[in-house]
mmCIF file of C-alpha atoms in Angstrom:
data_model
loop_
_atom_site.group_PDB
_atom_site.id
_atom_site.type_symbol
_atom_site.label_atom_id
_atom_site.label_comp_id
_atom_site.label_asym_id
_atom_site.label_seq_id
_atom_site.Cartn_x
_atom_site.Cartn_y
_atom_site.Cartn_z
ATOM 1 C CA UNK A 895 31.239 -50.668 60.867
ATOM 2 C CA UNK A 896 33.576 -48.037 60.965
ATOM 3 C CA UNK A 897 31.507 -45.560 58.993
ATOM 4 C CA UNK A 898 32.281 -41.726 57.065
ATOM 5 C CA UNK A 899 29.217 -39.648 57.191
ATOM 6 C CA UNK A 900 28.412 -37.712 54.234
ATOM 7 C CA UNK A 901 27.143 -34.210 55.624
ATOM 8 C CA UNK A 902 25.368 -31.490 53.310
ATOM 9 C CA UNK A 903 24.584 -29.531 55.936
ATOM 10 C CA UNK A 904 20.815 -30.803 55.685
ATOM 11 C CA UNK A 905 17.945 -32.255 57.743
ATOM 12 C CA UNK A 906 18.610 -35.737 56.030
ATOM 13 C CA UNK A 907 22.126 -36.304 56.321
ATOM 14 C CA UNK A 908 21.712 -34.572 59.427
ATOM 15 C CA UNK A 909 19.794 -37.282 60.751
ATOM 16 C CA UNK A 910 21.363 -40.297 58.847
ATOM 17 C CA UNK A 911 24.964 -39.726 61.308
ATOM 18 C CA UNK A 912 22.720 -39.598 64.167
ATOM 19 C CA UNK A 913 21.185 -43.004 63.382
ATOM 20 C CA UNK A 914 24.716 -44.224 62.424
ATOM 21 C CA UNK A 915 25.868 -43.456 65.912
ATOM 22 C CA UNK A 916 22.766 -44.315 67.855
ATOM 23 C CA UNK A 917 22.895 -47.523 65.918
ATOM 24 C CA UNK A 918 26.496 -48.383 67.387
ATOM 25 C CA UNK A 919 28.617 -47.760 64.592
ATOM 26 C CA UNK A 920 32.046 -45.835 65.134
ATOM 27 C CA UNK A 921 31.145 -42.163 62.092
ATOM 28 C CA UNK A 922 33.407 -39.696 60.889
ATOM 29 C CA UNK A 923 31.506 -36.390 59.680
ATOM 30 C CA UNK A 924 32.528 -35.636 55.973
ATOM 31 C CA UNK A 925 31.242 -32.231 54.594
ATOM 32 C CA UNK A 926 32.507 -32.072 50.767
ATOM 33 C CA UNK A 927 33.782 -28.507 49.104
ATOM 34 C CA UNK A 928 32.645 -28.865 45.361
ATOM 35 C CA UNK A 929 33.215 -25.149 44.726
ATOM 36 C CA UNK A 930 37.033 -23.328 44.741
ATOM 37 C CA UNK A 931 34.751 -19.916 45.263
ATOM 38 C CA UNK A 932 31.661 -21.504 46.842
ATOM 39 C CA UNK A 933 28.734 -19.014 47.395
ATOM 40 C CA UNK A 934 28.610 -18.118 51.329
ATOM 41 C CA UNK A 935 24.629 -18.323 51.822
ATOM 42 C CA UNK A 936 21.941 -20.270 49.894
ATOM 43 C CA UNK A 937 18.854 -18.539 48.673
ATOM 44 C CA UNK A 938 16.071 -19.959 49.933
ATOM 45 C CA UNK A 939 15.919 -23.864 49.228
ATOM 46 C CA UNK A 940 18.136 -23.099 45.741
ATOM 47 C CA UNK A 941 21.754 -23.871 45.865
ATOM 48 C CA UNK A 942 24.190 -26.000 48.531
ATOM 49 C CA UNK A 943 27.497 -26.612 49.624
ATOM 50 C CA UNK A 944 27.775 -23.451 50.644
ATOM 51 C CA UNK A 945 29.608 -21.996 53.296
ATOM 52 C CA UNK A 946 26.668 -21.527 55.292
ATOM 53 C CA UNK A 947 25.508 -25.697 54.685
ATOM 54 C CA UNK A 948 29.389 -26.530 55.703
ATOM 55 C CA UNK A 949 28.443 -24.712 58.756
ATOM 56 C CA UNK A 950 25.190 -26.198 59.851
ATOM 57 C CA UNK A 951 27.301 -29.572 58.872
ATOM 58 C CA UNK A 952 29.607 -29.100 61.521
ATOM 59 C CA UNK A 953 27.027 -27.783 64.466
ATOM 60 C CA UNK A 954 25.612 -31.260 63.240
ATOM 61 C CA UNK A 955 28.634 -33.160 64.126
ATOM 62 C CA UNK A 956 29.242 -31.797 67.547
ATOM 63 C CA UNK A 957 26.228 -31.349 68.388
ATOM 64 C CA UNK A 958 25.703 -35.634 67.582
ATOM 65 C CA UNK A 959 29.872 -36.351 69.252
ATOM 66 C CA UNK A 960 31.645 -37.159 66.070
ATOM 67 C CA UNK A 961 34.706 -36.005 64.471
ATOM 68 C CA UNK A 962 34.138 -33.606 61.454
ATOM 69 C CA UNK A 963 35.656 -32.656 58.861
ATOM 70 C CA UNK A 964 35.762 -30.821 54.835
ATOM 71 C CA UNK A 965 37.406 -32.222 52.150
ATOM 72 C CA UNK A 966 38.285 -30.465 48.878
ATOM 73 C CA UNK A 967 36.708 -32.038 45.725
ATOM 74 C CA UNK A 968 36.073 -28.949 44.165
ATOM 75 C CA UNK A 969 38.269 -30.379 40.777
ATOM 76 C CA UNK A 970 37.072 -34.193 40.624
ATOM 77 C CA UNK A 971 33.589 -32.075 40.649
ATOM 78 C CA UNK A 972 34.060 -29.627 38.250
ATOM 79 C CA UNK A 973 35.413 -32.593 35.946
ATOM 80 C CA UNK A 974 32.789 -35.267 36.111
ATOM 81 C CA UNK A 975 29.854 -33.414 36.736
ATOM 82 C CA UNK A 976 30.086 -29.882 35.603
ATOM 83 C CA UNK A 977 31.763 -30.452 32.454
ATOM 84 C CA UNK A 978 30.227 -33.591 31.771
ATOM 85 C CA UNK A 979 26.861 -30.985 32.217
ATOM 86 C CA UNK A 980 28.092 -28.754 29.842
ATOM 87 C CA UNK A 981 29.286 -31.465 26.868
ATOM 88 C CA UNK A 982 26.119 -32.879 27.118
ATOM 89 C CA UNK A 983 24.186 -29.744 26.419
ATOM 90 C CA UNK A 984 26.747 -29.355 23.331
ATOM 91 C CA UNK A 985 25.369 -32.839 21.767
ATOM 92 C CA UNK A 986 21.790 -31.919 21.733
ATOM 93 C CA UNK A 987 21.257 -33.846 24.901
ATOM 94 C CA UNK A 988 19.753 -33.327 28.970
ATOM 95 C CA UNK A 989 21.650 -34.712 30.648
ATOM 96 C CA UNK A 990 21.470 -35.297 35.110
ATOM 97 C CA UNK A 991 23.923 -33.213 36.958
ATOM 98 C CA UNK A 992 22.304 -35.087 40.326
ATOM 99 C CA UNK A 993 23.036 -38.749 38.593
ATOM 100 C CA UNK A 994 26.254 -38.104 37.900
ATOM 101 C CA UNK A 995 27.374 -36.343 41.581
ATOM 102 C CA UNK A 996 26.163 -39.644 42.788
ATOM 103 C CA UNK A 997 27.869 -41.785 40.632
ATOM 104 C CA UNK A 998 31.210 -40.290 40.100
ATOM 105 C CA UNK A 999 31.382 -38.274 43.616
ATOM 106 C CA UNK A 1000 30.106 -39.397 46.829
ATOM 107 C CA UNK A 1001 29.284 -43.290 45.626
ATOM 108 C CA UNK A 1002 32.802 -43.404 43.348
ATOM 109 C CA UNK A 1003 35.689 -40.804 44.629
ATOM 110 C CA UNK A 1004 34.326 -39.972 48.145
ATOM 111 C CA UNK A 1005 33.857 -44.292 49.042
ATOM 112 C CA UNK A 1006 37.292 -45.008 47.400
ATOM 113 C CA UNK A 1007 39.072 -42.042 50.038
ATOM 114 C CA UNK A 1008 36.772 -43.884 52.872
ATOM 115 C CA UNK A 1009 37.684 -47.337 51.231
ATOM 116 C CA UNK A 1010 42.002 -46.516 51.192
ATOM 117 C CA UNK A 1011 41.609 -45.001 54.960
ATOM 118 C CA UNK A 1012 40.001 -47.733 56.668
ATOM 119 C CA UNK A 1013 35.541 -47.192 56.711
ATOM 120 C CA UNK A 1014 33.590 -50.147 55.732
ATOM 121 C CA UNK A 1015 30.529 -47.752 54.718
ATOM 122 C CA UNK A 1016 29.399 -44.556 53.265
ATOM 123 C CA UNK A 1017 26.420 -43.764 55.317
ATOM 124 C CA UNK A 1018 24.123 -40.375 53.830
ATOM 125 C CA UNK A 1019 20.582 -39.543 53.889
ATOM 126 C CA UNK A 1020 18.810 -40.515 50.525
ATOM 127 C CA UNK A 1021 15.912 -42.200 51.161
ATOM 128 C CA UNK A 1022 16.213 -45.686 50.134
ATOM 129 C CA UNK A 1023 16.387 -49.189 50.916
ATOM 130 C CA UNK A 1024 18.951 -51.697 51.189
ATOM 131 C CA UNK A 1025 17.633 -55.509 51.180
ATOM 132 C CA UNK A 1026 19.764 -58.826 51.896
ATOM 133 C CA UNK A 1027 18.681 -61.748 50.058
ATOM 134 C CA UNK A 1028 20.571 -65.157 49.707
ATOM 135 C CA UNK A 1029 20.626 -64.120 45.444
ATOM 136 C CA UNK A 1030 22.532 -61.056 46.604
ATOM 137 C CA UNK A 1031 22.381 -57.473 47.556
ATOM 138 C CA UNK A 1032 19.338 -55.175 46.178
ATOM 139 C CA UNK A 1033 18.811 -51.696 46.140
ATOM 140 C CA UNK A 1034 14.473 -50.823 46.329
ATOM 141 C CA UNK A 1035 12.909 -48.099 47.075
ATOM 142 C CA UNK A 1036 12.569 -46.322 50.108
ATOM 143 C CA UNK A 1037 8.954 -46.716 52.616
ATOM 144 C CA UNK A 1038 7.930 -43.707 51.786
ATOM 145 C CA UNK A 1039 7.004 -42.818 47.665
ATOM 146 C CA UNK A 1040 6.808 -39.017 48.392
ATOM 147 C CA UNK A 1041 10.525 -39.182 48.782
ATOM 148 C CA UNK A 1042 11.834 -41.973 47.267
ATOM 149 C CA UNK A 1043 15.268 -41.547 45.749
ATOM 150 C CA UNK A 1044 15.917 -44.813 44.741
ATOM 151 C CA UNK A 1045 15.822 -43.439 41.022
ATOM 152 C CA UNK A 1046 19.087 -40.841 41.160
ATOM 153 C CA UNK A 1047 20.533 -44.032 43.526
ATOM 154 C CA UNK A 1048 19.974 -46.391 39.774
ATOM 155 C CA UNK A 1049 23.922 -45.584 39.012
ATOM 156 C CA UNK A 1050 24.956 -47.857 41.502
ATOM 157 C CA UNK A 1051 27.168 -50.950 40.948
ATOM 158 C CA UNK A 1052 27.053 -54.015 43.009
ATOM 159 C CA UNK A 1053 30.630 -53.388 44.411
ATOM 160 C CA UNK A 1054 29.061 -49.765 45.536
ATOM 161 C CA UNK A 1055 25.753 -51.011 47.038
ATOM 162 C CA UNK A 1056 28.029 -53.457 49.557
ATOM 163 C CA UNK A 1057 29.582 -50.222 50.974
ATOM 164 C CA UNK A 1058 26.731 -47.672 51.373
ATOM 165 C CA UNK A 1059 24.409 -47.258 54.288
ATOM 166 C CA UNK A 1060 20.970 -46.074 54.305
ATOM 167 C CA UNK A 1061 19.405 -45.440 57.685
ATOM 168 C CA UNK A 1062 16.615 -43.474 56.293
ATOM 169 C CA UNK A 1063 14.999 -45.876 54.104
ATOM 170 C CA UNK A 1064 12.641 -47.459 56.316
ATOM 171 C CA UNK A 1065 11.311 -44.498 57.520
ATOM 172 C CA UNK A 1066 7.969 -43.627 56.510
ATOM 173 C CA UNK A 1067 8.080 -39.641 55.912
ATOM 174 C CA UNK A 1068 9.679 -36.635 55.524
ATOM 175 C CA UNK A 1069 7.857 -35.350 57.977
ATOM 176 C CA UNK A 1070 9.118 -37.200 60.672
ATOM 177 C CA UNK A 1071 12.803 -36.810 60.205
ATOM 178 C CA UNK A 1072 12.136 -32.905 60.325
ATOM 179 C CA UNK A 1073 10.648 -33.941 64.175
ATOM 180 C CA UNK A 1074 13.690 -36.384 65.039
ATOM 181 C CA UNK A 1075 15.692 -33.954 64.304
ATOM 182 C CA UNK A 1076 13.897 -30.917 66.231
ATOM 183 C CA UNK A 1077 13.743 -33.292 69.206
ATOM 184 C CA UNK A 1078 17.946 -34.194 69.230
ATOM 185 C CA UNK A 1079 18.189 -30.423 68.988
ATOM 186 C CA UNK A 1080 19.586 -29.980 65.338
ATOM 187 C CA UNK A 1081 19.390 -26.656 64.147
ATOM 188 C CA UNK A 1082 18.655 -27.720 60.432
ATOM 189 C CA UNK A 1083 15.363 -29.795 61.731
ATOM 190 C CA UNK A 1084 13.886 -27.035 59.198
ATOM 191 C CA UNK A 1085 15.955 -26.186 57.015
ATOM 192 C CA UNK A 1086 14.318 -25.879 53.087
ATOM 193 C CA UNK A 1087 15.480 -29.456 50.981
ATOM 194 C CA UNK A 1088 17.691 -28.419 48.355
ATOM 195 C CA UNK A 1089 16.319 -28.231 44.394
ATOM 196 C CA UNK A 1090 17.047 -26.946 41.251
ATOM 197 C CA UNK A 1091 20.812 -27.547 40.034
ATOM 198 C CA UNK A 1092 23.195 -26.707 42.803
ATOM 199 C CA UNK A 1093 25.906 -25.385 40.889
ATOM 200 C CA UNK A 1094 23.562 -22.705 38.998
ATOM 201 C CA UNK A 1095 22.482 -21.329 42.632
ATOM 202 C CA UNK A 1096 20.280 -18.459 40.902
ATOM 203 C CA UNK A 1097 18.479 -20.758 38.704
ATOM 204 C CA UNK A 1098 19.149 -19.730 35.160
ATOM 205 C CA UNK A 1099 19.751 -22.472 33.058
ATOM 206 C CA UNK A 1100 19.772 -20.858 29.769
ATOM 207 C CA UNK A 1101 22.213 -18.030 30.990
ATOM 208 C CA UNK A 1102 24.655 -20.130 32.677
ATOM 209 C CA UNK A 1103 25.233 -22.275 29.594
ATOM 210 C CA UNK A 1104 25.209 -19.327 26.918
ATOM 211 C CA UNK A 1105 28.177 -18.168 29.236
ATOM 212 C CA UNK A 1106 29.672 -21.626 28.801
ATOM 213 C CA UNK A 1107 28.971 -23.078 25.247
ATOM 214 C CA UNK A 1108 28.236 -19.342 23.492
ATOM 215 C CA UNK A 1109 24.963 -18.365 21.509
ATOM 216 C CA UNK A 1110 24.466 -18.869 17.912
ATOM 217 C CA UNK A 1111 21.106 -18.100 15.533
ATOM 218 C CA UNK A 1112 20.040 -20.921 13.810
ATOM 219 C CA UNK A 1113 16.809 -22.212 12.995
ATOM 220 C CA UNK A 1114 13.661 -23.726 14.416
ATOM 221 C CA UNK A 1115 12.457 -25.941 11.494
ATOM 222 C CA UNK A 1116 8.670 -28.547 11.742
ATOM 223 C CA UNK A 1117 9.160 -32.139 10.738
ATOM 224 C CA UNK A 1118 8.824 -31.614 7.435
ATOM 225 C CA UNK A 1119 12.142 -29.454 7.589
ATOM 226 C CA UNK A 1120 10.454 -25.910 6.644
ATOM 227 C CA UNK A 1121 11.660 -23.046 8.544
ATOM 228 C CA UNK A 1122 9.376 -21.928 11.214
ATOM 229 C CA UNK A 1123 11.399 -19.961 13.273
ATOM 230 C CA UNK A 1124 15.080 -18.599 14.818
ATOM 231 C CA UNK A 1125 16.260 -19.288 17.654
ATOM 232 C CA UNK A 1126 19.447 -17.853 19.397
ATOM 233 C CA UNK A 1127 21.151 -20.769 20.643
ATOM 234 C CA UNK A 1128 20.253 -24.417 20.787
ATOM 235 C CA UNK A 1129 21.310 -25.396 24.063
ATOM 236 C CA UNK A 1130 18.626 -23.248 25.722
ATOM 237 C CA UNK A 1131 16.118 -25.540 24.500
ATOM 238 C CA UNK A 1132 14.938 -29.317 25.852
ATOM 239 C CA UNK A 1133 12.832 -31.741 24.305
ATOM 240 C CA UNK A 1134 8.841 -31.220 25.532
ATOM 241 C CA UNK A 1135 9.622 -27.401 26.229
ATOM 242 C CA UNK A 1136 6.254 -25.377 24.670
ATOM 243 C CA UNK A 1137 7.318 -21.521 25.864
ATOM 244 C CA UNK A 1138 10.003 -19.042 24.690
ATOM 245 C CA UNK A 1139 9.710 -20.902 21.019
ATOM 246 C CA UNK A 1140 10.508 -17.881 18.594
ATOM 247 C CA UNK A 1141 8.536 -18.954 15.494
ATOM 248 C CA UNK A 1142 6.762 -16.918 12.832
ATOM 249 C CA UNK A 1143 5.135 -19.444 10.847
ATOM 250 C CA UNK A 1144 2.151 -20.844 12.642
ATOM 251 C CA UNK A 1145 0.872 -24.126 12.627
ATOM 252 C CA UNK A 1146 -2.007 -25.465 9.735
ATOM 253 C CA UNK A 1147 -4.220 -26.476 12.892
ATOM 254 C CA UNK A 1148 -3.352 -23.432 15.172
ATOM 255 C CA UNK A 1149 -2.314 -25.282 17.638
ATOM 256 C CA UNK A 1150 0.930 -24.949 20.215
ATOM 257 C CA UNK A 1151 4.230 -26.925 18.948
ATOM 258 C CA UNK A 1152 6.985 -28.106 21.030
ATOM 259 C CA UNK A 1153 10.641 -28.809 20.683
ATOM 260 C CA UNK A 1154 11.245 -32.700 19.511
ATOM 261 C CA UNK A 1155 14.997 -32.420 18.764
ATOM 262 C CA UNK A 1156 17.885 -31.027 18.966
ATOM 263 C CA UNK A 1157 19.918 -31.224 16.834
ATOM 264 C CA UNK A 1158 23.542 -29.801 17.868
ATOM 265 C CA UNK A 1159 25.211 -30.419 14.292
ATOM 266 C CA UNK A 1160 23.001 -28.144 12.918
ATOM 267 C CA UNK A 1161 22.119 -25.562 15.097
ATOM 268 C CA UNK A 1162 18.679 -26.675 14.791
ATOM 269 C CA UNK A 1163 15.426 -26.890 16.823
ATOM 270 C CA UNK A 1164 12.890 -29.023 15.808
ATOM 271 C CA UNK A 1165 9.661 -28.477 17.136
ATOM 272 C CA UNK A 1166 6.148 -30.271 16.167
ATOM 273 C CA UNK A 1167 2.631 -31.109 18.383
ATOM 274 C CA UNK A 1168 2.268 -32.738 21.407
ATOM 275 C CA UNK A 1169 1.012 -35.500 20.081
ATOM 276 C CA UNK A 1170 4.305 -35.972 18.731
ATOM 277 C CA UNK A 1171 6.377 -36.171 21.940
ATOM 278 C CA UNK A 1172 5.167 -39.552 22.781
ATOM 279 C CA UNK A 1173 7.816 -42.300 22.696
ATOM 280 C CA UNK A 1174 7.399 -45.394 21.568
ATOM 281 C CA UNK A 1175 10.828 -46.925 22.443
ATOM 282 C CA UNK A 1176 14.000 -45.573 24.007
ATOM 283 C CA UNK A 1177 17.352 -47.349 23.537
ATOM 284 C CA UNK A 1178 20.845 -46.270 25.260
ATOM 285 C CA UNK A 1179 24.394 -48.130 25.425
ATOM 286 C CA UNK A 1180 25.723 -47.042 29.224
ATOM 287 C CA UNK A 1181 24.117 -48.773 31.319
ATOM 288 C CA UNK A 1182 24.839 -50.291 34.737
ATOM 289 C CA UNK A 1183 23.111 -53.010 36.725
ATOM 290 C CA UNK A 1184 22.495 -52.266 40.562
ATOM 291 C CA UNK A 1185 23.459 -55.349 42.887
ATOM 292 C CA UNK A 1186 22.338 -58.824 40.359
ATOM 293 C CA UNK A 1187 24.340 -59.829 37.424
ATOM 294 C CA UNK A 1188 23.004 -58.545 34.510
ATOM 295 C CA UNK A 1189 20.015 -59.890 32.842
ATOM 296 C CA UNK A 1190 20.404 -61.554 29.702
ATOM 297 C CA UNK A 1191 17.844 -61.326 26.362
ATOM 298 C CA UNK A 1192 14.690 -59.929 26.873
ATOM 299 C CA UNK A 1193 12.841 -59.100 30.543
ATOM 300 C CA UNK A 1194 9.692 -57.029 32.483
ATOM 301 C CA UNK A 1195 10.338 -54.405 33.366
ATOM 302 C CA UNK A 1196 8.724 -51.090 34.937
ATOM 303 C CA UNK A 1197 11.063 -48.088 33.650
ATOM 304 C CA UNK A 1198 11.382 -44.874 35.212
ATOM 305 C CA UNK A 1199 11.896 -41.365 32.836
ATOM 306 C CA UNK A 1200 12.668 -38.561 35.671
ATOM 307 C CA UNK A 1201 13.156 -38.595 39.304
ATOM 308 C CA UNK A 1202 9.850 -38.210 40.384
ATOM 309 C CA UNK A 1203 7.746 -39.672 37.226
ATOM 310 C CA UNK A 1204 5.120 -42.840 37.317
ATOM 311 C CA UNK A 1205 6.678 -46.051 36.463
ATOM 312 C CA UNK A 1206 5.830 -47.428 33.402
ATOM 313 C CA UNK A 1207 5.395 -51.281 32.627
ATOM 314 C CA UNK A 1208 7.816 -52.279 28.976
ATOM 315 C CA UNK A 1209 9.732 -55.378 28.097
ATOM 316 C CA UNK A 1210 13.513 -54.539 28.316
ATOM 317 C CA UNK A 1211 15.700 -56.557 25.448
ATOM 318 C CA UNK A 1212 19.546 -55.804 26.118
ATOM 319 C CA UNK A 1213 21.469 -57.337 22.638
ATOM 320 C CA UNK A 1214 24.911 -55.984 20.843
ATOM 321 C CA UNK A 1215 25.617 -54.326 23.861
ATOM 322 C CA UNK A 1216 22.543 -51.990 23.612
ATOM 323 C CA UNK A 1217 19.898 -51.429 26.013
ATOM 324 C CA UNK A 1218 16.144 -51.100 23.958
ATOM 325 C CA UNK A 1219 13.054 -50.330 26.514
ATOM 326 C CA UNK A 1220 9.040 -50.286 24.690
ATOM 327 C CA UNK A 1221 6.951 -48.898 26.939
ATOM 328 C CA UNK A 1222 3.279 -50.703 26.940
ATOM 329 C CA UNK A 1223 1.847 -47.286 26.875
ATOM 330 C CA UNK A 1224 4.062 -44.266 24.950
ATOM 331 C CA UNK A 1225 6.325 -42.226 27.076
ATOM 332 C CA UNK A 1226 5.875 -38.117 26.574
ATOM 333 C CA UNK A 1227 8.291 -36.145 26.180
ATOM 334 C CA UNK A 1228 11.464 -38.011 26.411
ATOM 335 C CA UNK A 1229 14.985 -36.452 26.022
ATOM 336 C CA UNK A 1230 18.446 -37.866 25.003
ATOM 337 C CA UNK A 1231 20.707 -37.633 27.485
ATOM 338 C CA UNK A 1232 17.893 -37.933 30.566
ATOM 339 C CA UNK A 1233 18.589 -41.344 32.093
ATOM 340 C CA UNK A 1234 16.580 -43.960 32.149
ATOM 341 C CA UNK A 1235 15.951 -46.780 35.987
ATOM 342 C CA UNK A 1236 14.860 -50.419 35.312
ATOM 343 C CA UNK A 1237 12.553 -51.589 38.383
ATOM 344 C CA UNK A 1238 11.051 -55.429 39.627
ATOM 345 C CA UNK A 1239 8.334 -53.660 41.381
ATOM 346 C CA UNK A 1240 10.597 -51.740 44.443
ATOM 347 C CA UNK A 1241 13.794 -53.343 43.047
ATOM 348 C CA UNK A 1242 16.017 -51.667 40.795
ATOM 349 C CA UNK A 1243 17.435 -53.640 38.464
ATOM 350 C CA UNK A 1244 19.398 -51.690 36.613
ATOM 351 C CA UNK A 1245 19.846 -47.748 34.781
ATOM 352 C CA UNK A 1246 20.614 -46.286 31.085
ATOM 353 C CA UNK A 1247 21.500 -43.180 29.833
ATOM 354 C CA UNK A 1248 19.205 -42.887 27.041
ATOM 355 C CA UNK A 1249 20.936 -41.933 24.074
ATOM 356 C CA UNK A 1250 18.133 -42.864 21.022
ATOM 357 C CA UNK A 1251 14.581 -42.320 20.937
ATOM 358 C CA UNK A 1252 11.321 -43.562 18.334
ATOM 359 C CA UNK A 1253 7.979 -41.299 18.315
ATOM 360 C CA UNK A 1254 5.165 -43.226 18.574
ATOM 361 C CA UNK A 1255 3.768 -41.224 16.041
ATOM 362 C CA UNK A 1256 4.655 -40.821 12.356
ATOM 363 C CA UNK A 1257 6.127 -37.907 10.026
ATOM 364 C CA UNK A 1258 3.301 -37.559 8.089
ATOM 365 C CA UNK A 1259 0.406 -38.417 10.321
#
């Protein structure tokens, strides 16, 4: 196949590109410039897509022996990822920018351009597995559960999966990938993995959002609506948060209180006991299906609500363009805006953005 290898400058994408060449494919490397004013250097494992990352990707491509290009996707990244991130926080939701980047940039904008240029597939260093079955192509978890990234790939549809290539999916551990990179002479063999939000490299999400959204003082209320404190901007809070609450009225039982809800229209933050974070039901209207046609009616599945969360047995129902999921045991601290990925064993069924949550604990409990 003609393969376009997305090279971030990290060890995973470098080894993935090398394996694609070794498998006999015609490979071209590309690094995505996602910021018009990208930083020069990373700070440890913070940030990505810096000038340093671009140079690391180029050195890896040179060593592997493939052509290499840098493509400017900064405008698309700003529109589809950064602006979406800000808009979601303004609406009181907690977004996952990595999901949006995979959905809108790596497997939409990049894949579209790759196909236009005659490539058969985009290769990335994600840890996930594609399986051909008589019923169609399926997306499965990676062999290494600790590194599995099928959750952040749950947004991919059947057409996108048909043009993807994940050479690392069957690798038993990340340590083996690093060892292989060292054997190949790749200088990124021991480069730290990126974490946190790539466009907020200093990790100060609250400060960054304050600049974008603006800070406006508002009330912190309990579940009955009684004012128990004040805040300097609702955007700075997320469901499940305990620290940073300016509460002037102690809880009747003296126990800590947690953020249960953010209401942007009234600029109000709702707090309550930890038990009230238990979520009995989640639902959303923005869903997609990975590989096979969408299920009909009610079906059993496992649901994962965070990248590294344990999957939970649940029953899902699709009716009237709304996907509703009821777990066997309540979820803990779910926020609107999060992504729920549905699994059948190791296979990804699909995903949806959570629009509504129902507490397992009544207000008067």
